[in-house]
Coordinates of N, CA and C in Angstrom, one line a residue:
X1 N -13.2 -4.2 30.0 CA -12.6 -2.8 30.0 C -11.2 -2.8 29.4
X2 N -10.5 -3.3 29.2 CA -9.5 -3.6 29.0 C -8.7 -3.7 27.2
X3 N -10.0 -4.9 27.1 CA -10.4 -4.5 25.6 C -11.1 -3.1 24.8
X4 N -11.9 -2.8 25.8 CA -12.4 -1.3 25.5 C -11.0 -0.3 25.1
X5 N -10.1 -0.3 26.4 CA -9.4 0.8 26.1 C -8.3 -0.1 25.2
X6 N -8.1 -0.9 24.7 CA -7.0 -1.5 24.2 C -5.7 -1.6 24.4
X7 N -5.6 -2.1 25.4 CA -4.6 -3.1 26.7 C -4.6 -4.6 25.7
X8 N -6.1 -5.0 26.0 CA -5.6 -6.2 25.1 C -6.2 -6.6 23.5
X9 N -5.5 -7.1 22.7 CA -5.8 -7.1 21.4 C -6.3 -8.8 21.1
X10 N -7.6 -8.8 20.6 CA -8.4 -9.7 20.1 C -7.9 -10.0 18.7
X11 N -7.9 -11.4 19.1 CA -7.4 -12.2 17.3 C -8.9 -11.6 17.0
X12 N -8.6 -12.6 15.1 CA -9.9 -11.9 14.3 C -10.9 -12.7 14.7
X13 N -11.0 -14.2 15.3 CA -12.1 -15.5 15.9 C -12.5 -14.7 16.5
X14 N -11.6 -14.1 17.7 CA -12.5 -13.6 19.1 C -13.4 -12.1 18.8
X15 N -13.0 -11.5 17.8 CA -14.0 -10.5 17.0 C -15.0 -11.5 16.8
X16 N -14.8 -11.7 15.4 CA -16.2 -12.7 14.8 C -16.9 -13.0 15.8
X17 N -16.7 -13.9 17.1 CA -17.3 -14.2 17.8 C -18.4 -13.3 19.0
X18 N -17.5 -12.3 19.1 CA -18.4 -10.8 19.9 C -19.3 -10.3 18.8
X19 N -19.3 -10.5 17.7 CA -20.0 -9.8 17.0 C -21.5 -10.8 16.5
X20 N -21.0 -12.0 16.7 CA -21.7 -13.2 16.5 C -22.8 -13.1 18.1
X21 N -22.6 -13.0 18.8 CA -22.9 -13.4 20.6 C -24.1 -11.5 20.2
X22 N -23.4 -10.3 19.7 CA -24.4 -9.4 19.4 C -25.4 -9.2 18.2
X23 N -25.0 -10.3 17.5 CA -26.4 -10.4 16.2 C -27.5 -11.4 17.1
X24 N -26.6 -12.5 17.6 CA -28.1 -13.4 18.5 C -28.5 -12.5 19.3
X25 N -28.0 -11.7 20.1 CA -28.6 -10.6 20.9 C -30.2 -9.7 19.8
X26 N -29.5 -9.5 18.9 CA -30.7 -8.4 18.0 C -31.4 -9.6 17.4
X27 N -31.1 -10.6 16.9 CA -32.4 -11.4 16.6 C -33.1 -12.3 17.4
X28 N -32.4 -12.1 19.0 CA -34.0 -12.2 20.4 C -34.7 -11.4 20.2
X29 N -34.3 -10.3 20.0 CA -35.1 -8.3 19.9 C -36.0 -8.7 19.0
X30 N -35.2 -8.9 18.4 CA -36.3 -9.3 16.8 C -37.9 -10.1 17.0
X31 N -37.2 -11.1 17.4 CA -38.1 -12.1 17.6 C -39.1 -11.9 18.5
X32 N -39.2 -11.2 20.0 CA -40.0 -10.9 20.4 C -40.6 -9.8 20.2
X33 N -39.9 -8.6 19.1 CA -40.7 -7.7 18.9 C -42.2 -7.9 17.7
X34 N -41.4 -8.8 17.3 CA -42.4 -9.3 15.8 C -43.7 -9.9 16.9
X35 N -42.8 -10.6 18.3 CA -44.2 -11.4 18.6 C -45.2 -10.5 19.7
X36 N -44.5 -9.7 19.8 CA -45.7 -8.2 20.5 C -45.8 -7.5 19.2
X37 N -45.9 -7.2 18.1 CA -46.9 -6.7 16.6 C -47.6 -8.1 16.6
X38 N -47.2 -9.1 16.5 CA -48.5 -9.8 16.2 C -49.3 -10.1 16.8
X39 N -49.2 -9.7 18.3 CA -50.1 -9.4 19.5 C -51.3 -8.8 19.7
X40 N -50.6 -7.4 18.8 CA -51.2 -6.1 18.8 C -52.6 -6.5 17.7
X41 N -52.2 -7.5 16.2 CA -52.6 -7.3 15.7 C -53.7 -8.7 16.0
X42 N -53.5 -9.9 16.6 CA -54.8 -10.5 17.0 C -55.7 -9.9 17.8
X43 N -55.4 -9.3 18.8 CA -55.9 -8.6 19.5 C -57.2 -7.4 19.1
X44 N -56.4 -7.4 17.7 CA -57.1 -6.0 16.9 C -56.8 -5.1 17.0
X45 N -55.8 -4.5 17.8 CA -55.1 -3.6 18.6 C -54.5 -2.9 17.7
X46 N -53.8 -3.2 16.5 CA -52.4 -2.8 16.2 C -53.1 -1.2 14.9
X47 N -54.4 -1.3 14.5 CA -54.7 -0.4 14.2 C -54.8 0.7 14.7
X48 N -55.1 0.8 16.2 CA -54.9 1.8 17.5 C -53.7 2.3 17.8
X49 N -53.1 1.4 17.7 CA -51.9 1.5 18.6 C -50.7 2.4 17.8
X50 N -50.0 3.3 18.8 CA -48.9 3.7 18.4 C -47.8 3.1 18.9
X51 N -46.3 2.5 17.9 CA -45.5 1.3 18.2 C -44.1 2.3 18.3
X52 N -43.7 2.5 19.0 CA -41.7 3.4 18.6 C -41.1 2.4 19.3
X53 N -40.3 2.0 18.6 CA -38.8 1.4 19.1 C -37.3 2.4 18.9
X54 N -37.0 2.5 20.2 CA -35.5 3.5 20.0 C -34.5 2.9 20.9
X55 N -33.4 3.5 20.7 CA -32.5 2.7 21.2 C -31.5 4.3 22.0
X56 N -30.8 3.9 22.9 CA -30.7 4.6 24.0 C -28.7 4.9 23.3
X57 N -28.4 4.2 22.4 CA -26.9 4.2 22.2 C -26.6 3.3 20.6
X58 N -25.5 3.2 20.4 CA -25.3 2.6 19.2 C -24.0 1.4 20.0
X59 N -23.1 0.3 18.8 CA -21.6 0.1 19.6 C -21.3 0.2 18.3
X60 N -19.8 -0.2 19.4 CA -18.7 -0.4 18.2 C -17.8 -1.2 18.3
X61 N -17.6 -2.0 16.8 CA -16.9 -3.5 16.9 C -15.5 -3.3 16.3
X62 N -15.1 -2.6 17.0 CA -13.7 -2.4 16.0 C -13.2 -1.3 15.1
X63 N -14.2 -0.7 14.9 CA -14.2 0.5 14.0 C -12.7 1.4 14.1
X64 N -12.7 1.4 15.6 CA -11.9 2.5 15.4 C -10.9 1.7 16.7
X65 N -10.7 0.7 16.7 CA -9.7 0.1 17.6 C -10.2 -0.2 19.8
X66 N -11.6 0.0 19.6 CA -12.3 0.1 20.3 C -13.8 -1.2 20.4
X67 N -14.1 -1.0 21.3 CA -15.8 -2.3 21.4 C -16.2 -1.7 22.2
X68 N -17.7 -2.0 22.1 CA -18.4 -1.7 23.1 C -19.2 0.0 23.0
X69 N -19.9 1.0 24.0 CA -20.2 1.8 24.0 C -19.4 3.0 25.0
X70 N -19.7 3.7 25.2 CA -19.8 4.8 26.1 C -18.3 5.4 26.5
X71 N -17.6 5.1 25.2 CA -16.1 6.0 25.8 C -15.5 6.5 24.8
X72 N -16.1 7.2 23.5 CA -16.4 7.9 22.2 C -17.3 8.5 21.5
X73 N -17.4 9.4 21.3 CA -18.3 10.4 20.0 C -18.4 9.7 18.5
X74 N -17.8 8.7 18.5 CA -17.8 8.2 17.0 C -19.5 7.8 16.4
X75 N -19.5 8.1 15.5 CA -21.3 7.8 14.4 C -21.7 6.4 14.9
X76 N -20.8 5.3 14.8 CA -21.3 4.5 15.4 C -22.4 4.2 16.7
X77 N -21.4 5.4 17.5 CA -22.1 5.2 18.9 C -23.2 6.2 18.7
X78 N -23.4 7.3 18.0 CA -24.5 8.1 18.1 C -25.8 8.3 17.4
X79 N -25.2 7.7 16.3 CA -26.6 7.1 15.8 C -27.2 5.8 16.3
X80 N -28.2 5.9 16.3 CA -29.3 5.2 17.2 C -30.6 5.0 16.2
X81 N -31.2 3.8 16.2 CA -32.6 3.8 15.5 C -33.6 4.1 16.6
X82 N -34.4 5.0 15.5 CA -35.8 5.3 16.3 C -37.1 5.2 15.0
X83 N -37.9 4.1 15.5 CA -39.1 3.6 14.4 C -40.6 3.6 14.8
X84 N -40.9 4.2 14.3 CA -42.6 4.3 14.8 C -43.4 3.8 13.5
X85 N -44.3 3.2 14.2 CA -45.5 2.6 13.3 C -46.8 3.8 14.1
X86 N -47.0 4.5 13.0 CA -48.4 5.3 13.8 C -49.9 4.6 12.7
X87 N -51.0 4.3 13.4 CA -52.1 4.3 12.5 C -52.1 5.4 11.5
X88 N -52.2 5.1 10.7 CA -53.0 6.0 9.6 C -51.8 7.0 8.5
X89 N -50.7 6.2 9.2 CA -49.6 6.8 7.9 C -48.9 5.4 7.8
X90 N -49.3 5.3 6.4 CA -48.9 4.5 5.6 C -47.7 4.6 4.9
X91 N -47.4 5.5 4.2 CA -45.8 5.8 3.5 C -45.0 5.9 4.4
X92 N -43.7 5.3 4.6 CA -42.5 5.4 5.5 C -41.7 7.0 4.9
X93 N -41.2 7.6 6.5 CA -41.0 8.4 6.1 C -39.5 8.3 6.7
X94 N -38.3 9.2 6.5 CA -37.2 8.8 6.6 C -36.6 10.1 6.9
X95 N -36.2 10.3 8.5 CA -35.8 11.7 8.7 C -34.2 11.3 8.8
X96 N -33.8 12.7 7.8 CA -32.1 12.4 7.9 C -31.3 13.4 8.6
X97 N -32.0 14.4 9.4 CA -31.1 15.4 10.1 C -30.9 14.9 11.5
X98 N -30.5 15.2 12.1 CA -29.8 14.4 13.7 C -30.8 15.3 14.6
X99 N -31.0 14.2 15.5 CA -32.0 14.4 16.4 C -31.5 14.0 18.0
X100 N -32.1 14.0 18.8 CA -31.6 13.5 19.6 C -33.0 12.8 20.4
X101 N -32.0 12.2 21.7 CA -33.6 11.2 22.7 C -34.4 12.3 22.9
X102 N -34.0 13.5 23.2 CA -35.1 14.2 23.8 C -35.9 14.9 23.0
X103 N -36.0 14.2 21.5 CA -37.0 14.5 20.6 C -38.4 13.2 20.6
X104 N -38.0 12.4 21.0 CA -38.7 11.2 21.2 C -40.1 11.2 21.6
X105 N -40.7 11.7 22.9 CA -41.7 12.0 23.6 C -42.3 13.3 23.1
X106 N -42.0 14.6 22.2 CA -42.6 15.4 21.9 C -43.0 14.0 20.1
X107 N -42.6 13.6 19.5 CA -42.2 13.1 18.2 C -43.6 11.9 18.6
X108 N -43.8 11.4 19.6 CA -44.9 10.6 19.7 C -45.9 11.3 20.5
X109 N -45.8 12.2 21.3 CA -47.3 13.1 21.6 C -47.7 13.7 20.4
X110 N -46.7 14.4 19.3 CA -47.2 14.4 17.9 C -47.9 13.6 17.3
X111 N -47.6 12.8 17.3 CA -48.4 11.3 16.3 C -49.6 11.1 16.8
X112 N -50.0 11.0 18.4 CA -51.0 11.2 18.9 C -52.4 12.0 19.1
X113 N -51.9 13.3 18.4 CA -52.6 14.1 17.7 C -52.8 14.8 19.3

């Protein structure tokens, strides 16, 4: 907390290193997301299946003299990925106007047909 509100100031190691400790964090994510798709697709499943991954928040490593989440409006923190694999659409499609979570569940009962 402390660091959040900036009370105390991190050399540049102890950055590197929080930011180091949150990339191993996303490539566990990684790693077991790949290994539930390739689940889906032994299974035979993954032609069925509809896949969204979203994320509830974004952080921030310093951007603006700050870490962490939930005590700024800044892009960092509000942009969020949201990624669906639906059967039967093949071309990625790329929406760039802002959305929010509570488009999520109408955005895959859509896909669902």
């Amino acid at each position: 907390e402390k660091i959040k509100i900036g009370r105390i100031r991190l050399q540049d190691r102890d950055k590197q290193r929080l930011e180091a400790l949150y990339d191993g964090e996303i490539t566990y994510h990684d790693t077991h997301f790949a290994a539930m798709l390739e689940g889906l697709e032994r299974r035979g499943l993954a032609d069925e299946t509809v896949v969204a991954f979203v994320a509830d928040h974004g952080e921030e490593f310093f951007d603006h003299d700050s870490v962490g989440h939930g005590h700024s409006l800044f892009e960092e923190l509000l942009h969020v990925p949201f990624v669906m694999r639906v059967p039967g659409i093949d071309e990625p499609v790329r929406v760039t106007e802002p959305a929010g979570l509570v488009d999520v569940m109408p955005t895959v009962l859509d896909a669902l047909g």
